[in-house]
Amino acid sequence: MPRLTRAPRGTRRRRDGTGLGMPALPHPLTAPAEWAEIARPGTPLHWAAFDVSGGPGSRRDLLYAEVTSRVRENGVPVLGQLDAAYGRRPFGELVSDASHYLDWYRVDGFYLDRAPVGRAEAADCHWVITTLRALLEQEGAPARGRGAAGHIVLGHGTHPDACYADLADQLVTFAGPWDRYRWSEAPQWTAAHPPSRFVHLVHGLPEVHLDSALRIARWQGAGTVCLTDGSAREGTGPWAGLPGYWDRAVRAVGGGAGERPPPTM
């Protein structure tokens, strides 16, 4: 049983608005079915992120351009993944990669993987995000949840200093295996923010515990989740691909998988 048996004092126990996030979709050549599924109308996706080759790659990949366009047609923000290296990545490299994502794929925002967590790095992180917003606005990206251009997700993987909550649209405050997630807790400061600000990524999750994982996410105030039975193996991250219980996960977060039309790809 999870150690978290009740919400931290002041936590908003919201059970509406939960959706899915896809943090690391594989190449469409090796995973056409996965891209077809997330492009299917009615799938409760909050966003989908992709990484061509440690970033946008060295040139425009036509397959990625095609599949990301089809996902975007269904109103799902497509995010380019950037490696922040816990705040150690040179500013110029991040901006260069972001510009290529925009030029080649017209992304709707960015997922900053390995985002920093400490207060000392927050000022530099804020400057990076401000620059990314300016690039997105320049390219005509629409304003989203917080009224700013595009959508920015900070992939901390753990709870950062509370000051980061004011910097981005969403914070990934958990990324790890189910056997750790089931005993996790949220710090008190998260209760001051709505579930739409937090993302939980859980791998190695058996289907039998799917409902339990969703209850924990909702109890802790996370509005976006990625739940998968995948695990890291042979150089492949646990988030690559869809879980074996994808349709059930879609139904569980309110997508009505049984009523969705067939894939469009």
CSV table of N, CA and C in Angstrom, one decimal, residues 23-28 30 35 49-65 67-68 78-83 97 100-102 104-105 107:
chain,number,residue,atom,x,y,z
A,23,PRO,N,6.8,11.9,-23.2
A,23,PRO,CA,8.1,12.7,-23.1
A,23,PRO,C,9.2,12.3,-24.1
A,24,ALA,N,9.1,11.2,-24.7
A,24,ALA,CA,10.3,10.7,-25.6
A,24,ALA,C,9.8,9.8,-26.6
A,25,LEU,N,9.1,10.2,-27.6
A,25,LEU,CA,8.6,9.4,-28.6
A,25,LEU,C,9.7,8.9,-29.6
A,26,PRO,N,9.8,7.6,-30.0
A,26,PRO,CA,10.8,7.1,-30.8
A,26,PRO,C,10.6,7.6,-32.3
A,27,HIS,N,11.6,7.3,-33.1
A,27,HIS,CA,11.5,7.7,-34.5
A,27,HIS,C,10.3,7.0,-35.2
A,28,PRO,N,9.6,7.8,-36.0
A,28,PRO,CA,8.4,7.2,-36.7
A,28,PRO,C,8.7,6.0,-37.6
A,30,THR,N,10.6,3.5,-36.9
A,30,THR,CA,10.7,2.3,-36.0
A,30,THR,C,9.4,2.2,-35.2
A,35,TRP,N,3.0,6.5,-33.3
A,35,TRP,CA,2.7,7.9,-33.8
A,35,TRP,C,1.2,7.9,-34.3
A,49,ALA,N,6.4,15.0,-26.8
A,49,ALA,CA,7.7,15.5,-27.0
A,49,ALA,C,8.5,14.6,-27.8
A,50,PHE,N,9.5,15.1,-28.6
A,50,PHE,CA,10.3,14.2,-29.4
A,50,PHE,C,11.7,14.7,-29.5
A,51,ASP,N,12.7,13.8,-29.7
A,51,ASP,CA,14.1,14.1,-29.7
A,51,ASP,C,14.7,13.3,-30.9
A,52,VAL,N,15.1,14.1,-32.0
A,52,VAL,CA,15.5,13.4,-33.2
A,52,VAL,C,16.8,12.7,-33.0
A,53,SER,N,17.8,13.4,-32.4
A,53,SER,CA,19.1,12.7,-32.2
A,53,SER,C,19.9,13.6,-31.2
A,54,GLY,N,19.6,13.4,-29.9
A,54,GLY,CA,20.2,14.3,-28.9
A,54,GLY,C,19.8,15.8,-29.0
A,55,GLY,N,18.6,16.0,-29.6
A,55,GLY,CA,18.1,17.3,-30.0
A,55,GLY,C,17.4,17.3,-31.3
A,56,PRO,N,17.5,18.4,-32.1
A,56,PRO,CA,16.8,18.4,-33.4
A,56,PRO,C,17.5,17.7,-34.5
A,57,GLY,N,18.7,17.2,-34.3
A,57,GLY,CA,19.5,16.5,-35.3
A,57,GLY,C,20.3,17.6,-36.1
A,58,SER,N,20.9,17.1,-37.2
A,58,SER,CA,21.7,18.0,-38.0
A,58,SER,C,21.0,18.5,-39.2
A,59,ARG,N,19.8,18.0,-39.5
A,59,ARG,CA,19.0,18.5,-40.7
A,59,ARG,C,17.6,18.1,-40.5
A,60,ARG,N,16.7,18.6,-41.3
A,60,ARG,CA,15.3,18.3,-41.1
A,60,ARG,C,15.0,16.9,-41.5
A,61,ASP,N,14.3,16.2,-40.7
A,61,ASP,CA,13.9,14.8,-40.9
A,61,ASP,C,12.5,14.8,-41.4
A,62,LEU,N,12.3,14.4,-42.7
A,62,LEU,CA,11.0,14.5,-43.3
A,62,LEU,C,9.9,13.7,-42.6
A,63,LEU,N,10.3,12.5,-42.1
A,63,LEU,CA,9.3,11.7,-41.4
A,63,LEU,C,8.8,12.3,-40.1
A,64,TYR,N,9.8,12.9,-39.4
A,64,TYR,CA,9.3,13.6,-38.2
A,64,TYR,C,8.5,14.8,-38.5
A,65,ALA,N,8.8,15.5,-39.6
A,65,ALA,CA,8.0,16.7,-40.0
A,65,ALA,C,6.6,16.2,-40.3
A,67,VAL,N,4.9,13.4,-39.3
A,67,VAL,CA,4.1,12.9,-38.2
A,67,VAL,C,3.8,13.9,-37.1
A,68,THR,N,4.7,14.8,-36.9
A,68,THR,CA,4.4,15.9,-35.9
A,68,THR,C,3.3,16.8,-36.4
A,78,VAL,N,3.1,19.9,-29.8
A,78,VAL,CA,4.3,19.1,-30.1
A,78,VAL,C,5.5,19.8,-29.6
A,79,LEU,N,6.3,19.2,-28.7
A,79,LEU,CA,7.4,19.8,-28.0
A,79,LEU,C,8.7,19.3,-28.5
A,80,GLY,N,9.7,20.1,-28.7
A,80,GLY,CA,11.0,19.7,-29.0
A,80,GLY,C,11.8,19.5,-27.7
A,81,GLN,N,12.5,18.3,-27.7
A,81,GLN,CA,13.2,18.0,-26.4
A,81,GLN,C,14.6,18.6,-26.4
A,82,LEU,N,14.9,19.3,-25.4
A,82,LEU,CA,16.3,19.9,-25.2
A,82,LEU,C,16.9,19.3,-24.0
A,83,ASP,N,18.2,19.1,-24.0
A,83,ASP,CA,18.9,18.6,-22.8
A,83,ASP,C,19.5,19.8,-22.1
A,97,ASP,N,19.7,24.8,-30.7
A,97,ASP,CA,18.8,23.6,-30.9
A,97,ASP,C,17.3,24.1,-31.0
A,100,HIS,N,16.5,25.4,-34.4
A,100,HIS,CA,16.3,24.4,-35.4
A,100,HIS,C,15.0,23.6,-35.3
A,101,TYR,N,14.6,23.3,-34.0
A,101,TYR,CA,13.3,22.7,-33.9
A,101,TYR,C,12.2,23.6,-34.5
A,102,LEU,N,12.3,24.9,-34.3
A,102,LEU,CA,11.3,25.8,-34.8
A,102,LEU,C,11.3,25.9,-36.3
A,104,TRP,N,12.6,23.7,-38.5
A,104,TRP,CA,12.4,22.4,-39.2
A,104,TRP,C,11.0,21.7,-38.9
A,105,TYR,N,10.5,22.0,-37.7
A,105,TYR,CA,9.3,21.2,-37.2
A,105,TYR,C,8.2,22.1,-36.7
A,107,VAL,N,7.6,23.5,-33.9
A,107,VAL,CA,7.2,23.0,-32.6
A,107,VAL,C,6.3,24.0,-31.9
